[in-house]
């Protein structure tokens, strides 16, 4: 790992106020950590949304896992002008790998994980911090919406996630997972009167505020979860050490899924939601929490392997082909071919990186005293 330190002009977003005629700068209590979810092409909209709608002081760490050259240059330029810390790896990263590169850098009371395909709304961060302060919560999630129309359709308003034990006829006990999302896919306007701050059992990494001290009790995020169930594992781990979780619907963000727009998006998306990564994550979840393999919870997810690739990428692609619209046979043939390609992609990635003991990355710590120093640092990289 190459760590680059350079002179700092201004590396954090601060509020300045006057008290008894003296200018006082309010120190940040939160570090925002942005990392890739499944594509790179929404990077600029995501970053601009955060700076446009965040008034409370914050530090920011951006983890860039193998973005293409134009995005890489954009992030370097923004780190230079806005003064945030940029962590760059030349390889694609699983979400928990990316977040774990940032966690050891956190020095604030709270950290906030947010994916790079999320739009935030005014006062989103203030309300999350207020909820954590007032409840003592270890984790707080906002009302998370989904779609290109912001703050319109609910993706997550908190939920339930825990393990329960079911006695079997032979006297043994099966450990199973209970998971329930509140108000999923419901229009916000339809259930607005039912949305209120409440304790819940899980949040998702689209956006969640976390007390930094929790990692001293549970350790870093589990990198055995490559693509799925990482949020359930984290939230149950928090609950196991006595932490509490809340949903604060007065804070609203919107996750914006979209068809991958270029080869970098496509290649990362196909790896991120690969059969191999999903199966490995599910098997790790079963083993870690001693869960029965015959649970319908897992049967359903094994049956749906690849559905994200097929629904979000392959089906729209097929329907753009001549005779592709509503052609089930053509879609099935495309799925068979895509599975072969997907196995090749994941095997190639595994062969290249499976022997790593750590992830090589660069850390650009802040903005630079002069543009010349910035160019020298980039040249050294």
C-alpha atoms as a printed R data frame, in Angstrom:
    type eleno elety resid chain resno       x       y       z
1   ATOM     1    CA   UNK     A     1   0.000   0.000   0.000
2   ATOM     2    CA   UNK     A     2   1.349   3.389  -0.993
3   ATOM     3    CA   UNK     A     3   0.251   6.200   1.276
4   ATOM     4    CA   UNK     A     4   0.800   9.735   0.004
5   ATOM     5    CA   UNK     A     5   0.818  12.696   2.375
6   ATOM     6    CA   UNK     A     6   1.001  16.238   1.085
7   ATOM     7    CA   UNK     A     7   0.496  19.731   2.506
8   ATOM     8    CA   UNK     A     8  -3.107  20.439   3.456
9   ATOM     9    CA   UNK     A     9  -4.909  23.664   2.672
10  ATOM    10    CA   UNK     A    10  -8.453  22.675   3.614
11  ATOM    11    CA   UNK     A    11  -9.520  19.070   3.816
12  ATOM    12    CA   UNK     A    12 -12.976  19.076   5.419
13  ATOM    13    CA   UNK     A    13 -16.392  20.650   4.946
14  ATOM    14    CA   UNK     A    14 -16.817  23.025   7.905
15  ATOM    15    CA   UNK     A    15 -19.466  25.387   9.192
16  ATOM    16    CA   UNK     A    16 -18.335  28.766  10.485
17  ATOM    17    CA   UNK     A    17 -20.423  30.713  12.988
18  ATOM    18    CA   UNK     A    18 -19.942  33.754  15.240
19  ATOM    19    CA   UNK     A    19 -20.058  33.525  19.044
20  ATOM    20    CA   UNK     A    20 -19.544  36.721  21.083
21  ATOM    21    CA   UNK     A    21 -17.867  38.373  18.128
22  ATOM    22    CA   UNK     A    22 -15.464  35.474  17.502
23  ATOM    23    CA   UNK     A    23 -15.481  33.302  14.376
24  ATOM    24    CA   UNK     A    24 -15.662  29.644  15.367
25  ATOM    25    CA   UNK     A    25 -15.370  26.649  13.064
26  ATOM    26    CA   UNK     A    26 -17.603  23.699  13.908
27  ATOM    27    CA   UNK     A    27 -15.616  20.475  13.815
28  ATOM    28    CA   UNK     A    28 -17.139  17.571  11.878
29  ATOM    29    CA   UNK     A    29 -18.662  14.699  13.829
30  ATOM    30    CA   UNK     A    30 -19.268  12.620  10.697
31  ATOM    31    CA   UNK     A    31 -17.089  11.132   7.986
32  ATOM    32    CA   UNK     A    32 -18.982  10.232   4.814
33  ATOM    33    CA   UNK     A    33 -17.599   7.151   3.045
34  ATOM    34    CA   UNK     A    34 -18.623   6.768  -0.598
35  ATOM    35    CA   UNK     A    35 -17.892   3.499  -2.379
36  ATOM    36    CA   UNK     A    36 -18.998   1.820  -5.631
37  ATOM    37    CA   UNK     A    37 -22.139  -0.265  -5.532
38  ATOM    38    CA   UNK     A    38 -22.439  -1.741  -9.037
39  ATOM    39    CA   UNK     A    39 -21.430   0.916 -11.589
40  ATOM    40    CA   UNK     A    40 -19.360   4.081 -11.989
41  ATOM    41    CA   UNK     A    41 -21.348   6.271 -14.393
42  ATOM    42    CA   UNK     A    42 -23.413   7.958 -11.644
43  ATOM    43    CA   UNK     A    43 -20.347   9.201  -9.770
44  ATOM    44    CA   UNK     A    44 -20.716  12.890 -10.570
45  ATOM    45    CA   UNK     A    45 -24.445  13.117  -9.833
46  ATOM    46    CA   UNK     A    46 -23.929  11.315  -6.528
47  ATOM    47    CA   UNK     A    47 -21.038  13.502  -5.365
48  ATOM    48    CA   UNK     A    48 -22.709  16.743  -6.414
49  ATOM    49    CA   UNK     A    49 -25.895  15.735  -4.602
50  ATOM    50    CA   UNK     A    50 -23.996  15.209  -1.356
51  ATOM    51    CA   UNK     A    51 -22.199  18.569  -1.531
52  ATOM    52    CA   UNK     A    52 -25.354  20.415  -2.636
53  ATOM    53    CA   UNK     A    53 -27.603  19.069   0.117
54  ATOM    54    CA   UNK     A    54 -25.304  18.690   3.133
55  ATOM    55    CA   UNK     A    55 -25.036  21.675   5.441
56  ATOM    56    CA   UNK     A    56 -23.749  19.961   8.570
57  ATOM    57    CA   UNK     A    57 -19.920  19.736   8.785
58  ATOM    58    CA   UNK     A    58 -18.431  16.515   7.456
59  ATOM    59    CA   UNK     A    59 -15.248  14.857   6.341
60  ATOM    60    CA   UNK     A    60 -15.344  12.694   3.241
61  ATOM    61    CA   UNK     A    61 -13.446   9.621   2.101
62  ATOM    62    CA   UNK     A    62 -14.049   8.366  -1.403
63  ATOM    63    CA   UNK     A    63 -13.058   4.783  -2.206
64  ATOM    64    CA   UNK     A    64 -12.496   4.352  -5.922
65  ATOM    65    CA   UNK     A    65 -12.312   0.690  -6.884
66  ATOM    66    CA   UNK     A    66 -11.058   0.445 -10.448
67  ATOM    67    CA   UNK     A    67 -13.142   3.154 -12.099
68  ATOM    68    CA   UNK     A    68 -12.328   3.966 -15.755
69  ATOM    69    CA   UNK     A    69  -9.882   6.768 -16.574
70  ATOM    70    CA   UNK     A    70 -12.457   9.591 -17.029
71  ATOM    71    CA   UNK     A    71 -14.057   8.852 -13.633
72  ATOM    72    CA   UNK     A    72 -10.657   8.426 -12.002
73  ATOM    73    CA   UNK     A    73  -9.580  11.832 -13.325
74  ATOM    74    CA   UNK     A    74 -12.859  13.428 -12.221
75  ATOM    75    CA   UNK     A    75 -12.423  12.102  -8.677
76  ATOM    76    CA   UNK     A    76  -8.810  13.254  -8.507
77  ATOM    77    CA   UNK     A    77  -9.876  16.702  -9.653
78  ATOM    78    CA   UNK     A    78 -12.709  16.840  -7.125
79  ATOM    79    CA   UNK     A    79 -10.456  15.621  -4.308
80  ATOM    80    CA   UNK     A    80  -8.081  18.411  -5.264
81  ATOM    81    CA   UNK     A    81 -10.745  21.137  -5.347
82  ATOM    82    CA   UNK     A    82 -12.980  20.004  -2.467
83  ATOM    83    CA   UNK     A    83 -10.329  18.570  -0.208
84  ATOM    84    CA   UNK     A    84 -11.526  15.048   0.484
85  ATOM    85    CA   UNK     A    85  -9.454  11.921   0.968
86  ATOM    86    CA   UNK     A    86  -9.344   9.654  -2.078
87  ATOM    87    CA   UNK     A    87  -8.460   5.969  -1.850
88  ATOM    88    CA   UNK     A    88  -7.767   4.388  -5.226
89  ATOM    89    CA   UNK     A    89  -7.429   0.693  -6.065
90  ATOM    90    CA   UNK     A    90  -6.783  -0.431  -9.623
91  ATOM    91    CA   UNK     A    91  -8.997  -3.509  -9.192
92  ATOM    92    CA   UNK     A    92 -12.725  -3.894  -8.760
93  ATOM    93    CA   UNK     A    93 -13.707  -4.226  -5.115
94  ATOM    94    CA   UNK     A    94 -16.482  -6.057  -3.335
95  ATOM    95    CA   UNK     A    95 -18.456  -3.531  -1.246
96  ATOM    96    CA   UNK     A    96 -17.097  -4.637   2.140
97  ATOM    97    CA   UNK     A    97 -13.549  -4.615   0.776
98  ATOM    98    CA   UNK     A    98 -14.019  -0.995  -0.287
99  ATOM    99    CA   UNK     A    99 -15.551   0.090   3.015
100 ATOM   100    CA   UNK     A   100 -12.824  -1.628   5.032
101 ATOM   101    CA   UNK     A   101 -10.174   0.451   3.278
102 ATOM   102    CA   UNK     A   102 -11.858   3.554   4.700
103 ATOM   103    CA   UNK     A   103 -12.813   2.463   8.229
104 ATOM   104    CA   UNK     A   104  -9.275   2.589   9.724
105 ATOM   105    CA   UNK     A   105  -9.005   6.200   8.474
106 ATOM   106    CA   UNK     A   106 -12.068   7.378  10.447
107 ATOM   107    CA   UNK     A   107 -11.439   9.719  13.390
108 ATOM   108    CA   UNK     A   108 -14.922  11.175  13.836
109 ATOM   109    CA   UNK     A   109 -17.704  10.064  16.179
110 ATOM   110    CA   UNK     A   110 -19.834   8.816  13.317
111 ATOM   111    CA   UNK     A   111 -19.231   7.464   9.865
112 ATOM   112    CA   UNK     A   112 -21.804   7.334   7.127
113 ATOM   113    CA   UNK     A   113 -21.708   4.716   4.393
114 ATOM   114    CA   UNK     A   114 -23.346   5.746   1.132
115 ATOM   115    CA   UNK     A   115 -23.220   4.076  -2.266
116 ATOM   116    CA   UNK     A   116 -22.162   5.948  -5.383
117 ATOM   117    CA   UNK     A   117 -25.594   5.625  -7.030
118 ATOM   118    CA   UNK     A   118 -27.579   7.485  -4.366
119 ATOM   119    CA   UNK     A   119 -29.103  10.967  -4.414
120 ATOM   120    CA   UNK     A   120 -29.628  12.709  -1.076
121 ATOM   121    CA   UNK     A   121 -32.124  15.389  -0.084
122 ATOM   122    CA   UNK     A   122 -31.876  18.541   2.057
123 ATOM   123    CA   UNK     A   123 -31.124  17.986   5.775
124 ATOM   124    CA   UNK     A   124 -30.617  14.247   5.230
125 ATOM   125    CA   UNK     A   125 -27.449  14.064   7.324
126 ATOM   126    CA   UNK     A   126 -28.592  16.432  10.068
127 ATOM   127    CA   UNK     A   127 -31.663  14.286  10.716
128 ATOM   128    CA   UNK     A   128 -29.688  11.043  10.840
129 ATOM   129    CA   UNK     A   129 -27.257  12.502  13.383
130 ATOM   130    CA   UNK     A   130 -30.134  13.962  15.399
131 ATOM   131    CA   UNK     A   131 -31.785  10.533  15.550
132 ATOM   132    CA   UNK     A   132 -28.541   8.874  16.683
133 ATOM   133    CA   UNK     A   133 -27.981  11.568  19.324
134 ATOM   134    CA   UNK     A   134 -31.502  11.355  20.697
135 ATOM   135    CA   UNK     A   135 -31.831   7.561  20.707
136 ATOM   136    CA   UNK     A   136 -28.244   6.466  21.300
137 ATOM   137    CA   UNK     A   137 -28.566   4.237  18.241
138 ATOM   138    CA   UNK     A   138 -25.497   2.455  16.891
139 ATOM   139    CA   UNK     A   139 -26.912   2.500  13.353
140 ATOM   140    CA   UNK     A   140 -29.463   4.806  11.720
141 ATOM   141    CA   UNK     A   141 -30.839   4.455   8.210
142 ATOM   142    CA   UNK     A   142 -32.912   6.994   6.275
143 ATOM   143    CA   UNK     A   143 -36.059   6.345   4.311
144 ATOM   144    CA   UNK     A   144 -34.466   4.871   1.209
145 ATOM   145    CA   UNK     A   145 -36.402   5.309  -2.008
146 ATOM   146    CA   UNK     A   146 -35.721   3.771  -5.409
147 ATOM   147    CA   UNK     A   147 -36.047   4.972  -8.983
148 ATOM   148    CA   UNK     A   148 -35.238   7.889 -11.244
149 ATOM   149    CA   UNK     A   149 -37.990   9.968  -9.628
150 ATOM   150    CA   UNK     A   150 -36.486  11.009  -6.300
151 ATOM   151    CA   UNK     A   151 -38.251  10.457  -2.976
152 ATOM   152    CA   UNK     A   152 -41.185   8.735  -4.655
153 ATOM   153    CA   UNK     A   153 -41.152   4.935  -4.189
154 ATOM   154    CA   UNK     A   154 -39.942   3.209  -1.027
155 ATOM   155    CA   UNK     A   155 -37.126   0.697  -1.218
156 ATOM   156    CA   UNK     A   156 -36.530   0.406   2.520
157 ATOM   157    CA   UNK     A   157 -38.029   1.983   5.633
158 ATOM   158    CA   UNK     A   158 -36.282  -0.270   8.109
159 ATOM   159    CA   UNK     A   159 -37.143  -3.893   8.624
160 ATOM   160    CA   UNK     A   160 -36.743  -7.073  10.609
161 ATOM   161    CA   UNK     A   161 -33.798  -9.461  10.431
162 ATOM   162    CA   UNK     A   162 -32.944 -12.086  13.007
163 ATOM   163    CA   UNK     A   163 -32.310 -15.775  13.476
164 ATOM   164    CA   UNK     A   164 -34.897 -18.007  15.079
165 ATOM   165    CA   UNK     A   165 -34.789 -21.663  16.062
166 ATOM   166    CA   UNK     A   166 -37.354 -24.207  14.912
167 ATOM   167    CA   UNK     A   167 -37.609 -27.631  16.620
168 ATOM   168    CA   UNK     A   168 -37.567 -30.597  14.233
169 ATOM   169    CA   UNK     A   169 -39.245 -33.989  14.570
170 ATOM   170    CA   UNK     A   170 -35.942 -35.750  15.253
171 ATOM   171    CA   UNK     A   171 -35.322 -33.515  18.270
172 ATOM   172    CA   UNK     A   172 -32.744 -31.300  16.580
173 ATOM   173    CA   UNK     A   173 -33.120 -27.581  16.020
174 ATOM   174    CA   UNK     A   174 -33.020 -25.748  12.694
175 ATOM   175    CA   UNK     A   175 -31.631 -22.203  12.750
176 ATOM   176    CA   UNK     A   176 -33.442 -20.061  10.189
177 ATOM   177    CA   UNK     A   177 -33.460 -16.448   9.032
178 ATOM   178    CA   UNK     A   178 -36.405 -14.091   9.350
179 ATOM   179    CA   UNK     A   179 -36.206 -11.025   7.089
180 ATOM   180    CA   UNK     A   180 -38.893  -8.448   6.364
181 ATOM   181    CA   UNK     A   181 -38.705  -5.086   4.600
182 ATOM   182    CA   UNK     A   182 -41.131  -2.400   5.708
183 ATOM   183    CA   UNK     A   183 -43.227  -0.699   2.991
184 ATOM   184    CA   UNK     A   184 -41.111  -2.055   0.121
185 ATOM   185    CA   UNK     A   185 -42.173  -0.718  -3.312
186 ATOM   186    CA   UNK     A   186 -44.969   1.383  -1.784
187 ATOM   187    CA   UNK     A   187 -45.434   5.001  -2.945
188 ATOM   188    CA   UNK     A   188 -44.283   7.413  -0.249
189 ATOM   189    CA   UNK     A   189 -47.442   9.469  -0.626
190 ATOM   190    CA   UNK     A   190 -49.579   6.391   0.037
191 ATOM   191    CA   UNK     A   191 -48.017   5.538   3.414
192 ATOM   192    CA   UNK     A   192 -46.658   8.907   4.517
193 ATOM   193    CA   UNK     A   193 -48.823   8.991   7.650
194 ATOM   194    CA   UNK     A   194 -47.425   5.611   8.731
195 ATOM   195    CA   UNK     A   195 -43.782   6.618   8.465
196 ATOM   196    CA   UNK     A   196 -42.188   7.595  11.750
197 ATOM   197    CA   UNK     A   197 -38.922   7.111  13.588
198 ATOM   198    CA   UNK     A   198 -38.750   3.576  14.917
199 ATOM   199    CA   UNK     A   199 -36.336   0.975  16.147
200 ATOM   200    CA   UNK     A   200 -35.696  -1.765  13.607
201 ATOM   201    CA   UNK     A   201 -33.411  -4.746  13.039
202 ATOM   202    CA   UNK     A   202 -31.587  -3.927   9.842
203 ATOM   203    CA   UNK     A   203 -30.477  -1.185   7.507
204 ATOM   204    CA   UNK     A   204 -28.877  -1.380   4.079
205 ATOM   205    CA   UNK     A   205 -25.578   0.009   2.882
206 ATOM   206    CA   UNK     A   206 -27.246   2.243   0.301
207 ATOM   207    CA   UNK     A   207 -27.022   4.728   3.172
208 ATOM   208    CA   UNK     A   208 -26.483   4.201   6.889
209 ATOM   209    CA   UNK     A   209 -25.027   6.220   9.744
210 ATOM   210    CA   UNK     A   210 -22.849   4.206  12.152
211 ATOM   211    CA   UNK     A   211 -21.184   5.020  15.470
212 ATOM   212    CA   UNK     A   212 -17.504   4.513  14.771
213 ATOM   213    CA   UNK     A   213 -16.867   2.868  18.149
214 ATOM   214    CA   UNK     A   214 -18.959  -0.157  17.133
215 ATOM   215    CA   UNK     A   215 -16.050  -1.437  15.040
216 ATOM   216    CA   UNK     A   216 -13.902  -1.701  18.170
217 ATOM   217    CA   UNK     A   217 -16.466  -4.253  19.381
218 ATOM   218    CA   UNK     A   218 -17.260  -6.216  16.226
219 ATOM   219    CA   UNK     A   219 -14.165  -5.708  14.089
220 ATOM   220    CA   UNK     A   220 -14.097  -4.660  10.450
221 ATOM   221    CA   UNK     A   221 -16.799  -5.658   7.991
222 ATOM   222    CA   UNK     A   222 -16.714  -9.314   6.955
223 ATOM   223    CA   UNK     A   223 -15.122  -9.559   3.503
224 ATOM   224    CA   UNK     A   224 -16.449 -13.086   3.101
225 ATOM   225    CA   UNK     A   225 -19.622 -11.378   1.908
226 ATOM   226    CA   UNK     A   226 -18.759 -10.457  -1.663
227 ATOM   227    CA   UNK     A   227 -22.136  -9.394  -3.002
228 ATOM   228    CA   UNK     A   228 -25.088 -10.171  -0.773
229 ATOM   229    CA   UNK     A   229 -26.286 -10.461   2.854
230 ATOM   230    CA   UNK     A   230 -23.462  -8.194   4.051
231 ATOM   231    CA   UNK     A   231 -25.963  -5.726   5.538
232 ATOM   232    CA   UNK     A   232 -27.827  -8.475   7.405
233 ATOM   233    CA   UNK     A   233 -24.560  -9.863   8.784
234 ATOM   234    CA   UNK     A   234 -23.421  -6.408   9.924
235 ATOM   235    CA   UNK     A   235 -26.716  -5.482  11.581
236 ATOM   236    CA   UNK     A   236 -27.037  -8.802  13.414
237 ATOM   237    CA   UNK     A   237 -23.414  -8.430  14.572
238 ATOM   238    CA   UNK     A   238 -24.250  -4.971  15.950
239 ATOM   239    CA   UNK     A   239 -27.316  -6.338  17.739
240 ATOM   240    CA   UNK     A   240 -25.256  -9.212  19.205
241 ATOM   241    CA   UNK     A   241 -23.049  -6.747  21.100
242 ATOM   242    CA   UNK     A   242 -26.008  -4.741  22.395
243 ATOM   243    CA   UNK     A   243 -26.190  -2.097  19.677
244 ATOM   244    CA   UNK     A   244 -29.488  -0.684  18.477
245 ATOM   245    CA   UNK     A   245 -30.734   0.287  15.015
246 ATOM   246    CA   UNK     A   246 -33.264   2.926  13.987
247 ATOM   247    CA   UNK     A   247 -34.914   4.139  10.818
248 ATOM   248    CA   UNK     A   248 -35.378   7.913  10.546
249 ATOM   249    CA   UNK     A   249 -37.855   8.631   7.701
250 ATOM   250    CA   UNK     A   250 -37.433  12.398   8.051
251 ATOM   251    CA   UNK     A   251 -34.117  11.780   6.299
252 ATOM   252    CA   UNK     A   252 -34.702  10.688   2.698
253 ATOM   253    CA   UNK     A   253 -32.332   9.391   0.021
254 ATOM   254    CA   UNK     A   254 -32.974   7.730  -3.336
255 ATOM   255    CA   UNK     A   255 -31.121   4.772  -4.816
256 ATOM   256    CA   UNK     A   256 -31.019   5.182  -8.611
257 ATOM   257    CA   UNK     A   257 -30.588   1.847 -10.425
258 ATOM   258    CA   UNK     A   258 -29.876   2.060 -14.127
259 ATOM   259    CA   UNK     A   259 -28.736  -0.070 -17.056
260 ATOM   260    CA   UNK     A   260 -24.899  -0.134 -17.142
261 ATOM   261    CA   UNK     A   261 -23.851   2.511 -19.650
262 ATOM   262    CA   UNK     A   262 -20.349   1.501 -20.758
263 ATOM   263    CA   UNK     A   263 -17.902  -1.399 -20.682
264 ATOM   264    CA   UNK     A   264 -16.471  -0.439 -17.286
265 ATOM   265    CA   UNK     A   265 -19.989  -0.406 -15.839
266 ATOM   266    CA   UNK     A   266 -20.885  -3.697 -17.519
267 ATOM   267    CA   UNK     A   267 -17.753  -5.567 -16.462
268 ATOM   268    CA   UNK     A   268 -18.016  -4.403 -12.837
269 ATOM   269    CA   UNK     A   269 -21.772  -5.074 -12.736
270 ATOM   270    CA   UNK     A   270 -21.358  -8.629 -14.061
271 ATOM   271    CA   UNK     A   271 -18.658  -9.405 -11.501
272 ATOM   272    CA   UNK     A   272 -20.505  -7.692  -8.635
273 ATOM   273    CA   UNK     A   273 -23.614  -9.818  -9.219
274 ATOM   274    CA   UNK     A   274 -21.864 -12.930 -10.522
275 ATOM   275    CA   UNK     A   275 -23.153 -16.388  -9.658
276 ATOM   276    CA   UNK     A   276 -19.810 -17.190  -8.022
277 ATOM   277    CA   UNK     A   277 -19.856 -14.140  -5.735
278 ATOM   278    CA   UNK     A   278 -23.502 -14.654  -4.789
279 ATOM   279    CA   UNK     A   279 -23.053 -18.359  -4.047
280 ATOM   280    CA   UNK     A   280 -19.899 -17.733  -2.038
281 ATOM   281    CA   UNK     A   281 -21.681 -15.035  -0.001
282 ATOM   282    CA   UNK     A   282 -24.711 -17.217   0.712
283 ATOM   283    CA   UNK     A   283 -22.547 -20.186   1.706
284 ATOM   284    CA   UNK     A   284 -20.498 -17.939   3.984
285 ATOM   285    CA   UNK     A   285 -23.694 -16.607   5.573
286 ATOM   286    CA   UNK     A   286 -24.936 -20.151   6.227
287 ATOM   287    CA   UNK     A   287 -21.663 -21.283   7.753
288 ATOM   288    CA   UNK     A   288 -20.962 -18.193   9.861
289 ATOM   289    CA   UNK     A   289 -24.399 -18.125  11.479
290 ATOM   290    CA   UNK     A   290 -24.891 -21.920  11.581
291 ATOM   291    CA   UNK     A   291 -28.043 -21.796   9.457
292 ATOM   292    CA   UNK     A   292 -29.862 -24.738   7.944
293 ATOM   293    CA   UNK     A   293 -29.234 -25.225   4.231
294 ATOM   294    CA   UNK     A   294 -32.784 -26.465   3.670
295 ATOM   295    CA   UNK     A   295 -34.395 -23.178   4.688
296 ATOM   296    CA   UNK     A   296 -36.665 -21.694   2.000
297 ATOM   297    CA   UNK     A   297 -34.793 -18.414   2.603
298 ATOM   298    CA   UNK     A   298 -31.739 -19.894   0.883
299 ATOM   299    CA   UNK     A   299 -33.619 -22.049  -1.636
300 ATOM   300    CA   UNK     A   300 -35.287 -18.914  -2.970
301 ATOM   301    CA   UNK     A   301 -31.971 -17.100  -3.327
302 ATOM   302    CA   UNK     A   302 -30.145 -19.998  -4.980
303 ATOM   303    CA   UNK     A   303 -33.033 -20.327  -7.434
304 ATOM   304    CA   UNK     A   304 -32.727 -16.624  -8.313
305 ATOM   305    CA   UNK     A   305 -28.962 -16.635  -8.931
306 ATOM   306    CA   UNK     A   306 -28.154 -14.144 -11.660
307 ATOM   307    CA   UNK     A   307 -31.551 -12.439 -11.596
308 ATOM   308    CA   UNK     A   308 -29.972  -8.989 -11.185
309 ATOM   309    CA   UNK     A   309 -27.843  -9.469 -14.285
310 ATOM   310    CA   UNK     A   310 -30.726 -10.891 -16.262
311 ATOM   311    CA   UNK     A   311 -33.348  -8.316 -15.258
312 ATOM   312    CA   UNK     A   312 -31.204  -5.186 -15.059
313 ATOM   313    CA   UNK     A   313 -28.838  -5.860 -17.945
314 ATOM   314    CA   UNK     A   314 -29.601  -8.821 -20.179
315 ATOM   315    CA   UNK     A   315 -33.375  -8.508 -20.613
316 ATOM   316    CA   UNK     A   316 -33.263  -4.812 -21.614
317 ATOM   317    CA   UNK     A   317 -30.411  -5.642 -24.003
318 ATOM   318    CA   UNK     A   318 -32.320  -8.508 -25.645
319 ATOM   319    CA   UNK     A   319 -35.441  -6.385 -26.045
320 ATOM   320    CA   UNK     A   320 -33.459  -3.864 -28.055
321 ATOM   321    CA   UNK     A   321 -32.564  -6.556 -30.600
322 ATOM   322    CA   UNK     A   322 -34.614  -7.256 -33.736
323 ATOM   323    CA   UNK     A   323 -37.352  -9.759 -32.761
324 ATOM   324    CA   UNK     A   324 -36.164  -9.529 -29.149
325 ATOM   325    CA   UNK     A   325 -39.244  -7.944 -27.584
326 ATOM   326    CA   UNK     A   326 -41.327 -10.517 -25.668
327 ATOM   327    CA   UNK     A   327 -39.220 -13.310 -27.192
328 ATOM   328    CA   UNK     A   328 -38.863 -15.761 -24.268
329 ATOM   329    CA   UNK     A   329 -36.838 -18.263 -26.310
330 ATOM   330    CA   UNK     A   330 -34.256 -15.665 -27.341
331 ATOM   331    CA   UNK     A   331 -34.026 -14.423 -23.766
332 ATOM   332    CA   UNK     A   332 -33.369 -17.939 -22.460
333 ATOM   333    CA   UNK     A   333 -30.633 -18.505 -25.031
334 ATOM   334    CA   UNK     A   334 -29.051 -15.192 -24.064
335 ATOM   335    CA   UNK     A   335 -29.158 -16.210 -20.390
336 ATOM   336    CA   UNK     A   336 -27.365 -19.491 -21.149
337 ATOM   337    CA   UNK     A   337 -24.662 -17.654 -23.094
338 ATOM   338    CA   UNK     A   338 -24.320 -14.978 -20.408
339 ATOM   339    CA   UNK     A   339 -23.769 -17.599 -17.701
340 ATOM   340    CA   UNK     A   340 -20.803 -18.953 -19.662
341 ATOM   341    CA   UNK     A   341 -19.377 -15.452 -20.037
342 ATOM   342    CA   UNK     A   342 -20.028 -14.751 -16.360
343 ATOM   343    CA   UNK     A   343 -18.081 -17.838 -15.269
344 ATOM   344    CA   UNK     A   344 -15.173 -16.712 -17.465
345 ATOM   345    CA   UNK     A   345 -15.217 -13.186 -15.950
346 ATOM   346    CA   UNK     A   346 -15.195 -14.430 -12.357
347 ATOM   347    CA   UNK     A   347 -12.572 -17.099 -13.029
348 ATOM   348    CA   UNK     A   348 -10.306 -14.528 -14.690
349 ATOM   349    CA   UNK     A   349 -10.710 -12.133 -11.726
350 ATOM   350    CA   UNK     A   350 -10.091 -14.923  -9.191
351 ATOM   351    CA   UNK     A   351  -6.943 -16.102 -10.986
352 ATOM   352    CA   UNK     A   352  -5.589 -12.562 -10.994
353 ATOM   353    CA   UNK     A   353  -6.350 -11.569  -7.389
354 ATOM   354    CA   UNK     A   354  -7.096 -14.671  -5.289
355 ATOM   355    CA   UNK     A   355  -3.574 -14.855  -3.804
356 ATOM   356    CA   UNK     A   356  -3.643 -11.313  -2.430
357 ATOM   357    CA   UNK     A   357  -3.151 -10.938   1.303
358 ATOM   358    CA   UNK     A   358  -4.165  -7.263   1.105
359 ATOM   359    CA   UNK     A   359  -5.561  -4.910  -1.513
360 ATOM   360    CA   UNK     A   360  -2.972  -2.601  -3.115
361 ATOM   361    CA   UNK     A   361  -4.200   0.980  -3.061
362 ATOM   362    CA   UNK     A   362  -3.087   4.597  -2.992
363 ATOM   363    CA   UNK     A   363  -4.270   7.212  -0.514
364 ATOM   364    CA   UNK     A   364  -4.386  10.843  -1.610
365 ATOM   365    CA   UNK     A   365  -4.869  12.525   1.721
366 ATOM   366    CA   UNK     A   366  -6.179  15.974   0.862
367 ATOM   367    CA   UNK     A   367  -5.851  18.811  -1.580
368 ATOM   368    CA   UNK     A   368  -2.476  20.256  -2.307
369 ATOM   369    CA   UNK     A   369  -0.731  23.514  -1.674
370 ATOM   370    CA   UNK     A   370  -0.184  24.077  -5.400
371 ATOM   371    CA   UNK     A   371  -1.321  22.559  -8.674
372 ATOM   372    CA   UNK     A   372   2.305  21.675  -9.348
373 ATOM   373    CA   UNK     A   373   2.452  19.500  -6.235
374 ATOM   374    CA   UNK     A   374  -0.796  17.820  -7.308
375 ATOM   375    CA   UNK     A   375   0.631  16.978 -10.737
376 ATOM   376    CA   UNK     A   376   3.832  15.661  -9.127
377 ATOM   377    CA   UNK     A   377   1.813  13.358  -6.864
378 ATOM   378    CA   UNK     A   378  -0.180  12.054  -9.814
379 ATOM   379    CA   UNK     A   379   3.054  11.433 -11.729
380 ATOM   380    CA   UNK     A   380   4.497   9.477  -8.773
381 ATOM   381    CA   UNK     A   381   1.402   7.266  -8.805
